[in-house]
mmCIF file of C-alpha atoms and ligand atoms in Angstrom:
data_model
loop_
_atom_site.group_PDB
_atom_site.id
_atom_site.type_symbol
_atom_site.label_atom_id
_atom_site.label_comp_id
_atom_site.label_asym_id
_atom_site.label_seq_id
_atom_site.Cartn_x
_atom_site.Cartn_y
_atom_site.Cartn_z
ATOM 1 C CA MET A 1 102.771 108.126 59.770
ATOM 2 C CA ASP A 2 104.752 111.039 61.307
ATOM 3 C CA LYS A 3 104.154 111.553 65.022
ATOM 4 C CA LYS A 4 103.198 115.086 66.103
ATOM 5 C CA GLN A 5 106.695 116.879 67.746
ATOM 6 C CA ILE A 6 105.830 115.959 71.764
ATOM 7 C CA ASP A 7 108.127 114.972 74.169
ATOM 8 C CA TRP A 8 106.738 111.975 75.614
ATOM 9 C CA GLY A 9 109.423 110.904 77.778
ATOM 10 C CA ASN A 10 108.146 113.827 80.018
ATOM 11 C CA LEU A 11 104.668 114.060 79.610
ATOM 12 C CA GLY A 12 102.383 113.881 82.608
ATOM 13 C CA PHE A 13 99.046 112.263 83.381
ATOM 14 C CA ALA A 14 97.350 115.702 82.571
ATOM 15 C CA TYR A 15 94.282 116.351 79.287
ATOM 16 C CA MET A 16 95.979 117.144 76.130
ATOM 17 C CA PRO A 17 92.797 117.628 73.745
ATOM 18 C CA THR A 18 94.594 115.522 70.566
ATOM 19 C CA ASP A 19 92.506 116.427 67.272
ATOM 20 C CA GLU A 20 89.370 113.818 66.936
ATOM 21 C CA ARG A 21 87.062 112.377 69.145
ATOM 22 C CA TYR A 22 84.451 109.903 68.461
ATOM 23 C CA VAL A 23 80.492 110.737 69.780
ATOM 24 C CA SER A 24 77.590 108.880 69.286
ATOM 25 C CA ASN A 25 74.575 110.021 71.324
ATOM 26 C CA PHE A 26 71.139 108.442 71.981
ATOM 27 C CA LYS A 27 67.895 109.467 71.516
ATOM 28 C CA ASP A 28 63.922 108.047 70.682
ATOM 29 C CA GLY A 29 65.397 104.808 71.960
ATOM 30 C CA ALA A 30 68.764 104.144 69.335
ATOM 31 C CA TRP A 31 72.236 105.299 69.472
ATOM 32 C CA ASP A 32 72.974 106.972 66.086
ATOM 33 C CA GLU A 33 75.613 105.400 63.151
ATOM 34 C CA GLY A 34 78.087 107.789 65.503
ATOM 35 C CA THR A 35 80.940 110.323 64.060
ATOM 36 C CA MET A 36 84.349 111.357 64.489
ATOM 37 C CA THR A 37 84.505 114.591 65.682
ATOM 38 C CA THR A 38 87.453 117.679 66.142
ATOM 39 C CA ASP A 39 85.067 119.811 68.807
ATOM 40 C CA ALA A 40 86.157 119.152 72.003
ATOM 41 C CA ASN A 41 83.805 120.648 73.792
ATOM 42 C CA VAL A 42 79.321 119.432 74.972
ATOM 43 C CA THR A 43 77.103 121.362 75.291
ATOM 44 C CA ILE A 44 73.766 120.022 76.819
ATOM 45 C CA SER A 45 71.038 121.444 78.547
ATOM 46 C CA GLU A 46 71.635 122.852 82.479
ATOM 47 C CA CYS A 47 68.893 120.569 83.329
ATOM 48 C CA ALA A 48 70.534 117.105 82.228
ATOM 49 C CA GLY A 49 70.190 114.297 84.128
ATOM 50 C CA VAL A 50 74.313 113.978 84.429
ATOM 51 C CA LEU A 51 74.923 117.529 86.368
ATOM 52 C CA GLN A 52 71.992 117.414 88.476
ATOM 53 C CA TYR A 53 72.371 113.486 89.271
ATOM 54 C CA ALA A 54 75.247 112.223 88.546
ATOM 55 C CA GLN A 55 74.205 110.183 85.653
ATOM 56 C CA THR A 56 77.555 109.617 84.620
ATOM 57 C CA VAL A 57 79.717 105.998 83.469
ATOM 58 C CA PHE A 58 83.246 105.614 81.846
ATOM 59 C CA GLU A 59 86.030 103.416 81.473
ATOM 60 C CA GLY A 60 89.671 103.624 80.505
ATOM 61 C CA LEU A 61 92.130 102.469 78.573
ATOM 62 C CA LYS A 62 95.031 102.489 76.286
ATOM 63 C CA ALA A 63 96.335 102.184 73.202
ATOM 64 C CA TYR A 64 100.331 102.050 72.664
ATOM 65 C CA THR A 65 103.079 100.798 69.644
ATOM 66 C CA THR A 66 104.232 97.327 70.076
ATOM 67 C CA GLU A 67 108.065 96.085 70.007
ATOM 68 C CA ASP A 68 106.866 95.293 65.595
ATOM 69 C CA GLY A 69 105.682 99.121 65.663
ATOM 70 C CA ARG A 70 102.361 98.205 65.728
ATOM 71 C CA THR A 71 99.613 100.300 67.200
ATOM 72 C CA VAL A 72 97.204 97.649 69.316
ATOM 73 C CA THR A 73 94.961 98.054 72.651
ATOM 74 C CA PHE A 74 94.387 95.888 75.480
ATOM 75 C CA ARG A 75 92.050 93.770 75.940
ATOM 76 C CA PRO A 76 89.294 96.705 75.069
ATOM 77 C CA ASP A 77 85.933 93.466 74.664
ATOM 78 C CA LEU A 78 85.606 93.724 78.993
ATOM 79 C CA ASN A 79 85.684 97.908 79.028
ATOM 80 C CA ALA A 80 82.845 97.077 76.166
ATOM 81 C CA SER A 81 81.453 94.988 78.682
ATOM 82 C CA ARG A 82 82.433 96.194 82.245
ATOM 83 C CA LEU A 83 80.305 99.892 80.759
ATOM 84 C CA LYS A 84 77.680 98.178 79.554
ATOM 85 C CA ALA A 85 76.928 97.205 83.285
ATOM 86 C CA SER A 86 78.021 99.708 85.032
ATOM 87 C CA ALA A 87 74.798 101.609 82.660
ATOM 88 C CA GLU A 88 72.648 99.620 82.520
ATOM 89 C CA ARG A 89 73.652 99.485 87.353
ATOM 90 C CA LEU A 90 73.075 103.294 87.026
ATOM 91 C CA GLU A 91 69.808 103.108 83.994
ATOM 92 C CA MET A 92 71.215 104.250 81.108
ATOM 93 C CA ALA A 93 71.301 103.082 77.605
ATOM 94 C CA ALA A 94 73.986 100.933 77.253
ATOM 95 C CA PHE A 95 76.698 101.517 74.347
ATOM 96 C CA PRO A 96 76.141 98.435 71.601
ATOM 97 C CA GLU A 97 80.185 96.379 72.426
ATOM 98 C CA ASP A 98 81.275 95.321 68.566
ATOM 99 C CA ARG A 99 80.286 99.423 68.428
ATOM 100 C CA PHE A 100 82.603 100.580 71.403
ATOM 101 C CA ILE A 101 85.460 98.403 69.737
ATOM 102 C CA ASP A 102 84.686 99.929 66.474
ATOM 103 C CA ALA A 103 84.879 103.266 68.301
ATOM 104 C CA ILE A 104 88.073 102.679 70.198
ATOM 105 C CA LYS A 105 89.800 101.910 66.402
ATOM 106 C CA LYS A 106 88.072 105.192 65.017
ATOM 107 C CA LEU A 107 89.251 106.855 67.849
ATOM 108 C CA VAL A 108 92.776 105.515 68.102
ATOM 109 C CA LYS A 109 93.302 105.038 63.823
ATOM 110 C CA ALA A 110 91.808 109.050 63.926
ATOM 111 C CA ASN A 111 94.981 110.054 66.083
ATOM 112 C CA GLU A 112 98.108 107.703 65.842
ATOM 113 C CA ALA A 113 99.875 111.046 65.483
ATOM 114 C CA TYR A 114 99.918 111.018 69.195
ATOM 115 C CA VAL A 115 100.193 107.275 69.834
ATOM 116 C CA PRO A 116 103.428 107.446 72.088
ATOM 117 C CA PRO A 117 106.660 105.183 70.018
ATOM 118 C CA TYR A 118 107.614 102.157 71.195
ATOM 119 C CA GLY A 119 110.105 102.219 73.627
ATOM 120 C CA SER A 120 109.102 105.982 75.522
ATOM 121 C CA GLY A 121 107.677 105.201 78.190
ATOM 122 C CA ALA A 122 104.666 106.826 77.321
ATOM 123 C CA THR A 123 100.439 105.642 76.605
ATOM 124 C CA LEU A 124 97.155 107.512 74.684
ATOM 125 C CA TYR A 125 94.829 107.052 77.583
ATOM 126 C CA ILE A 126 91.247 106.659 76.156
ATOM 127 C CA ARG A 127 88.516 107.558 77.712
ATOM 128 C CA PRO A 128 84.508 106.178 76.447
ATOM 129 C CA TYR A 129 81.813 107.302 78.961
ATOM 130 C CA ILE A 130 78.123 108.030 78.769
ATOM 131 C CA PHE A 131 77.013 110.468 80.164
ATOM 132 C CA GLY A 132 72.840 111.480 80.355
ATOM 133 C CA THR A 133 71.837 114.797 78.565
ATOM 134 C CA ASN A 134 68.287 116.042 78.205
ATOM 135 C CA ALA A 135 66.223 117.771 81.020
ATOM 136 C CA VAL A 136 65.799 115.462 84.290
ATOM 137 C CA ILE A 137 64.593 117.602 86.799
ATOM 138 C CA GLY A 138 62.186 115.276 89.266
ATOM 139 C CA VAL A 139 64.756 111.948 89.653
ATOM 140 C CA LYS A 140 64.584 110.051 87.410
ATOM 141 C CA PRO A 141 66.804 108.640 85.195
ATOM 142 C CA ALA A 142 67.027 110.609 81.422
ATOM 143 C CA ASP A 143 65.620 109.652 78.268
ATOM 144 C CA GLU A 144 68.945 110.418 76.341
ATOM 145 C CA TYR A 145 72.742 110.033 76.690
ATOM 146 C CA GLN A 146 76.226 110.219 74.620
ATOM 147 C CA PHE A 147 78.740 108.106 74.986
ATOM 148 C CA ARG A 148 82.331 110.108 73.536
ATOM 149 C CA ALA A 149 85.759 108.363 73.056
ATOM 150 C CA PHE A 150 88.426 111.075 73.760
ATOM 151 C CA CYS A 151 91.815 110.004 74.305
ATOM 152 C CA THR A 152 95.600 112.098 74.807
ATOM 153 C CA PRO A 153 98.929 110.681 75.228
ATOM 154 C CA VAL A 154 100.579 110.648 78.990
ATOM 155 C CA GLY A 155 103.244 109.910 80.497
ATOM 156 C CA PRO A 156 105.701 107.442 81.923
ATOM 157 C CA TYR A 157 103.583 106.641 85.070
ATOM 158 C CA PHE A 158 106.326 106.270 87.654
ATOM 159 C CA LYS A 159 109.299 108.732 86.213
ATOM 160 C CA GLY A 160 112.568 107.023 87.480
ATOM 161 C CA GLY A 161 111.382 103.315 88.089
ATOM 162 C CA ALA A 162 108.324 102.317 91.194
ATOM 163 C CA LYS A 163 108.890 103.003 93.950
ATOM 164 C CA PRO A 164 106.719 101.807 96.674
ATOM 165 C CA ILE A 165 103.651 104.238 97.855
ATOM 166 C CA THR A 166 102.086 104.987 101.295
ATOM 167 C CA LEU A 167 98.186 103.306 102.230
ATOM 168 C CA ARG A 168 96.527 104.810 105.295
ATOM 169 C CA VAL A 169 93.820 102.520 106.629
ATOM 170 C CA CYS A 170 90.824 105.188 105.766
ATOM 171 C CA ASP A 171 87.934 105.979 107.981
ATOM 172 C CA PHE A 172 85.737 106.818 104.797
ATOM 173 C CA ASP A 173 83.802 104.705 102.858
ATOM 174 C CA ARG A 174 84.261 103.497 99.105
ATOM 175 C CA ALA A 175 80.942 101.700 98.504
ATOM 176 C CA ALA A 176 78.646 100.362 100.968
ATOM 177 C CA PRO A 177 77.154 96.746 100.800
ATOM 178 C CA HIS A 178 74.906 96.083 97.864
ATOM 179 C CA GLY A 179 75.622 100.390 95.990
ATOM 180 C CA THR A 180 77.787 101.248 93.397
ATOM 181 C CA GLY A 181 81.046 100.105 94.221
ATOM 182 C CA HIS A 182 81.872 97.219 91.405
ATOM 183 C CA ILE A 183 80.694 99.610 88.308
ATOM 184 C CA LYS A 184 83.468 102.461 87.147
ATOM 185 C CA ALA A 185 80.430 105.439 88.194
ATOM 186 C CA GLY A 186 81.891 108.164 88.762
ATOM 187 C CA LEU A 187 79.236 109.416 91.791
ATOM 188 C CA ASN A 188 82.672 106.690 93.174
ATOM 189 C CA TYR A 189 85.061 109.251 92.192
ATOM 190 C CA ALA A 190 82.633 112.443 92.998
ATOM 191 C CA MET A 191 82.770 110.494 97.370
ATOM 192 C CA SER A 192 86.887 109.500 96.978
ATOM 193 C CA LEU A 193 87.417 113.011 96.666
ATOM 194 C CA HIS A 194 87.761 114.055 99.963
ATOM 195 C CA ALA A 195 89.286 111.057 101.360
ATOM 196 C CA ILE A 196 91.951 111.846 98.544
ATOM 197 C CA VAL A 197 92.613 115.181 99.098
ATOM 198 C CA THR A 198 92.332 114.567 103.681
ATOM 199 C CA ALA A 199 95.582 111.396 102.859
ATOM 200 C CA HIS A 200 97.684 114.026 100.948
ATOM 201 C CA GLN A 201 97.804 116.835 103.129
ATOM 202 C CA GLU A 202 98.697 113.937 106.102
ATOM 203 C CA GLY A 203 101.462 112.867 103.538
ATOM 204 C CA TYR A 204 99.894 109.473 102.086
ATOM 205 C CA ASP A 205 99.494 108.329 98.438
ATOM 206 C CA GLU A 206 96.356 106.896 98.742
ATOM 207 C CA ASN A 207 93.434 105.222 100.859
ATOM 208 C CA MET A 208 92.841 101.332 101.526
ATOM 209 C CA TYR A 209 89.320 101.468 102.025
ATOM 210 C CA LEU A 210 88.117 98.413 104.745
ATOM 211 C CA ASP A 211 84.547 96.729 103.732
ATOM 212 C CA SER A 212 82.175 99.153 105.516
ATOM 213 C CA ALA A 213 79.790 96.835 107.373
ATOM 214 C CA THR A 214 82.197 95.138 109.627
ATOM 215 C CA ARG A 215 86.216 97.105 108.669
ATOM 216 C CA THR A 216 87.585 94.218 109.063
ATOM 217 C CA LYS A 217 88.429 93.276 105.778
ATOM 218 C CA VAL A 218 90.894 94.814 102.614
ATOM 219 C CA GLU A 219 89.044 96.036 99.456
ATOM 220 C CA GLU A 220 90.464 98.250 97.214
ATOM 221 C CA THR A 221 92.135 102.056 97.061
ATOM 222 C CA GLY A 222 89.797 104.629 95.287
ATOM 223 C CA GLY A 223 91.406 103.537 91.796
ATOM 224 C CA ALA A 224 92.942 100.509 92.108
ATOM 225 C CA ASN A 225 92.706 97.213 93.244
ATOM 226 C CA ILE A 226 94.888 95.365 95.436
ATOM 227 C CA LEU A 227 97.502 92.275 95.615
ATOM 228 C CA PHE A 228 100.038 90.439 97.735
ATOM 229 C CA VAL A 229 102.219 87.863 97.980
ATOM 230 C CA THR A 230 102.952 86.080 100.848
ATOM 231 C CA LYS A 231 106.162 84.819 102.660
ATOM 232 C CA ASP A 232 105.577 81.033 100.366
ATOM 233 C CA ASN A 233 104.281 83.255 96.733
ATOM 234 C CA THR A 234 100.314 82.860 96.908
ATOM 235 C CA VAL A 235 98.490 85.692 95.259
ATOM 236 C CA VAL A 236 95.358 86.987 96.951
ATOM 237 C CA THR A 237 93.665 89.135 95.731
ATOM 238 C CA PRO A 238 90.668 90.698 97.368
ATOM 239 C CA LYS A 239 86.914 89.177 96.265
ATOM 240 C CA SER A 240 83.953 91.384 96.948
ATOM 241 C CA ASP A 241 81.175 92.437 95.544
ATOM 242 C CA THR A 242 81.950 96.082 95.782
ATOM 243 C CA ILE A 243 85.211 96.473 94.059
ATOM 244 C CA LEU A 244 86.344 97.688 91.288
ATOM 245 C CA PRO A 245 86.222 94.203 88.992
ATOM 246 C CA SER A 246 90.065 95.604 87.217
ATOM 247 C CA ILE A 247 91.197 94.331 84.329
ATOM 248 C CA THR A 248 94.467 94.146 84.772
ATOM 249 C CA ARG A 249 94.438 92.337 88.134
ATOM 250 C CA ARG A 250 92.350 89.832 86.535
ATOM 251 C CA SER A 251 95.137 90.111 83.344
ATOM 252 C CA LEU A 252 97.482 89.094 86.532
ATOM 253 C CA VAL A 253 95.970 86.402 87.905
ATOM 254 C CA TYR A 254 96.081 85.159 84.608
ATOM 255 C CA VAL A 255 99.675 85.806 84.231
ATOM 256 C CA ALA A 256 100.741 84.494 87.741
ATOM 257 C CA GLU A 257 98.478 81.116 87.535
ATOM 258 C CA HIS A 258 99.750 80.469 83.375
ATOM 259 C CA TYR A 259 102.691 82.005 82.683
ATOM 260 C CA LEU A 260 104.879 82.017 86.177
ATOM 261 C CA GLY A 261 103.046 79.030 87.458
ATOM 262 C CA LEU A 262 101.914 80.361 91.016
ATOM 263 C CA LYS A 263 99.081 79.600 93.194
ATOM 264 C CA VAL A 264 96.420 82.395 93.267
ATOM 265 C CA GLU A 265 93.526 83.267 95.460
ATOM 266 C CA GLU A 266 91.057 85.380 95.119
ATOM 267 C CA ARG A 267 89.650 85.014 98.014
ATOM 268 C CA GLU A 268 87.994 87.472 101.065
ATOM 269 C CA VAL A 269 91.186 89.330 102.583
ATOM 270 C CA LEU A 270 91.027 89.980 106.537
ATOM 271 C CA PHE A 271 93.196 92.881 107.429
ATOM 272 C CA GLU A 272 94.132 91.177 109.784
ATOM 273 C CA GLU A 273 96.170 88.575 107.192
ATOM 274 C CA VAL A 274 98.060 92.378 106.224
ATOM 275 C CA LYS A 275 100.797 92.385 108.851
ATOM 276 C CA ASP A 276 101.790 88.632 107.366
ATOM 277 C CA MET A 277 102.601 89.788 103.780
ATOM 278 C CA ALA A 278 104.966 89.506 101.574
ATOM 279 C CA GLU A 279 105.055 91.684 99.358
ATOM 280 C CA CYS A 280 101.762 94.554 97.764
ATOM 281 C CA GLY A 281 100.821 96.248 94.794
ATOM 282 C CA LEU A 282 97.570 97.693 93.512
ATOM 283 C CA CYS A 283 97.125 97.833 90.112
ATOM 284 C CA GLY A 284 95.007 99.510 87.895
ATOM 285 C CA THR A 285 95.718 101.012 83.557
ATOM 286 C CA ALA A 286 96.884 104.141 84.058
ATOM 287 C CA ALA A 287 100.007 102.033 86.185
ATOM 288 C CA VAL A 288 100.010 98.278 86.249
ATOM 289 C CA ILE A 289 101.662 97.398 89.562
ATOM 290 C CA SER A 290 102.350 100.264 91.743
ATOM 291 C CA PRO A 291 104.284 98.629 94.827
ATOM 292 C CA VAL A 292 103.119 98.672 98.452
ATOM 293 C CA GLY A 293 105.818 99.371 100.500
ATOM 294 C CA LYS A 294 103.673 100.554 103.830
ATOM 295 C CA ILE A 295 100.141 100.840 105.226
ATOM 296 C CA VAL A 296 99.790 103.082 108.157
ATOM 297 C CA ASP A 297 96.600 102.433 110.820
ATOM 298 C CA HIS A 298 95.816 105.105 112.209
ATOM 299 C CA GLY A 299 99.653 106.001 113.469
ATOM 300 C CA LYS A 300 100.381 101.572 113.339
ATOM 301 C CA GLU A 301 102.761 100.989 110.706
ATOM 302 C CA ILE A 302 102.827 98.057 108.526
ATOM 303 C CA CYS A 303 105.994 97.612 106.626
ATOM 304 C CA ILE A 304 105.129 94.786 104.230
ATOM 305 C CA PRO A 305 109.253 92.899 103.902
ATOM 306 C CA SER A 306 110.298 94.188 100.011
ATOM 307 C CA GLY A 307 110.588 97.819 101.451
ATOM 308 C CA MET A 308 110.696 101.795 100.438
ATOM 309 C CA ASP A 309 113.507 100.882 97.495
ATOM 310 C CA GLU A 310 112.258 98.584 95.237
ATOM 311 C CA MET A 311 109.330 96.251 93.922
ATOM 312 C CA GLY A 312 109.819 93.531 95.611
ATOM 313 C CA PRO A 313 110.240 89.710 93.865
ATOM 314 C CA VAL A 314 107.260 88.071 92.218
ATOM 315 C CA ILE A 315 106.151 91.843 91.626
ATOM 316 C CA GLN A 316 108.641 92.645 89.590
ATOM 317 C CA LYS A 317 108.149 89.708 87.371
ATOM 318 C CA LEU A 318 103.963 90.187 87.428
ATOM 319 C CA TYR A 319 104.636 93.581 86.221
ATOM 320 C CA ASP A 320 107.526 92.481 82.940
ATOM 321 C CA THR A 321 105.125 89.245 82.102
ATOM 322 C CA LEU A 322 101.752 91.860 81.600
ATOM 323 C CA THR A 323 104.216 94.721 79.987
ATOM 324 C CA GLY A 324 105.660 92.583 78.092
ATOM 325 C CA ILE A 325 102.563 91.089 76.390
ATOM 326 C CA GLN A 326 100.925 94.097 75.651
ATOM 327 C CA MET A 327 104.051 95.174 74.202
ATOM 328 C CA GLY A 328 104.592 92.487 71.982
ATOM 329 C CA ARG A 329 107.730 90.955 73.680
ATOM 330 C CA ILE A 330 105.766 87.866 74.816
ATOM 331 C CA GLU A 331 103.235 85.995 74.213
ATOM 332 C CA ALA A 332 99.602 87.667 74.966
ATOM 333 C CA PRO A 333 96.850 85.005 75.028
ATOM 334 C CA GLU A 334 94.394 84.508 71.936
ATOM 335 C CA GLY A 335 92.434 88.481 72.220
ATOM 336 C CA TRP A 336 94.152 89.853 74.429
ATOM 337 C CA ILE A 337 96.251 92.498 71.993
ATOM 338 C CA VAL A 338 93.701 93.956 69.571
ATOM 339 C CA GLU A 339 95.884 95.989 66.655
ATOM 340 C CA ILE A 340 93.770 98.704 65.175
HETATM 341 C C1 PLP B 401 88.852 102.108 87.207
HETATM 342 C C2 PLP B 401 89.035 101.422 88.149
HETATM 343 C C3 PLP B 401 90.272 100.217 88.544
HETATM 344 C C4 PLP B 401 91.206 99.518 87.903
HETATM 345 O O1 PLP B 401 90.875 98.562 86.452
HETATM 346 P P1 PLP B 401 91.476 98.431 85.653
HETATM 347 O O2 PLP B 401 90.727 97.992 83.995
HETATM 348 O O3 PLP B 401 92.600 97.540 85.911
HETATM 349 O O4 PLP B 401 91.981 99.729 84.615
HETATM 350 C C5 PLP B 401 89.871 100.240 90.039
HETATM 351 N N1 PLP B 401 89.326 100.167 90.603
HETATM 352 C C6 PLP B 401 88.283 101.589 90.835
HETATM 353 C C7 PLP B 401 87.563 101.901 91.895
HETATM 354 C C8 PLP B 401 88.327 101.846 89.147
HETATM 355 O O5 PLP B 401 87.617 102.626 89.213
#
């Protein structure tokens, strides 16, 4: 397979259209058989449910080349089930889970020339999503939907190694109790944009959201779950109904327990406890883990002991083990690696 002439090592995280994308439409109560298309544009009613009332949910996963040259994806079954849960919460047609896997395989196969080679640090980012397509003016769910999945090659998230970042404790809320914080809905991101733009203006990398009901517990950032390591090497990650169930975080918890023999606690984490943590990281598909060096709470700085120069030792081990599993250097648990 001839790869495209792309400078893999210098790709950023930006959209680059590839040759083909997968499309299936839901109408009269059923999904059609689905097809690959070269058309990167979507034409829908000016009054489409997605445009008026934000009926859209999405996923993010990656395809990449393993050390032995296979093209694989990581735990796509969990993306399939999460997309279904997201769609159901917004009263949208859910895309069948087995068909989701099939669509991802077809998509990556059709764009295999864009899957970055092993060792480049780049990956093929896959974006599946569902949105309401027919005209809706009275407030109600759409009756017609489109499932679409495209992919785009993206560069190594951290060029020149992962530098620890700074979070600010955010005064805006990301998710309300009994709201939609636990699903991957575009609307959660729309309302986080003002918070992230102002955070950047003030010199912070990301927002740390606290629980909106009491503002005493750590939730997550705009697009990544949070993981702490205590001074006695216990991995602690917040448990809350309003956190998005990150596949990376769930995988890291498994790796911590079963590969590294670490103790893991998934529980409520008081913001008050953060000052006593030894390490902190953000986890999500894009970067796997981003180390956090500093958290600023209205001018009060909490400096994480692992510092601003490199990842803490436990987070480094978690990162190395999970990326080793993904790249085929370390044996994966049954079903984690799906070959294209
Ligand atoms: C997608 C997402 C994450 C990360 O989830 P992964 O499955 O690990 O990519 C975390 N938080 C939010 C709010 C998200 O939307």
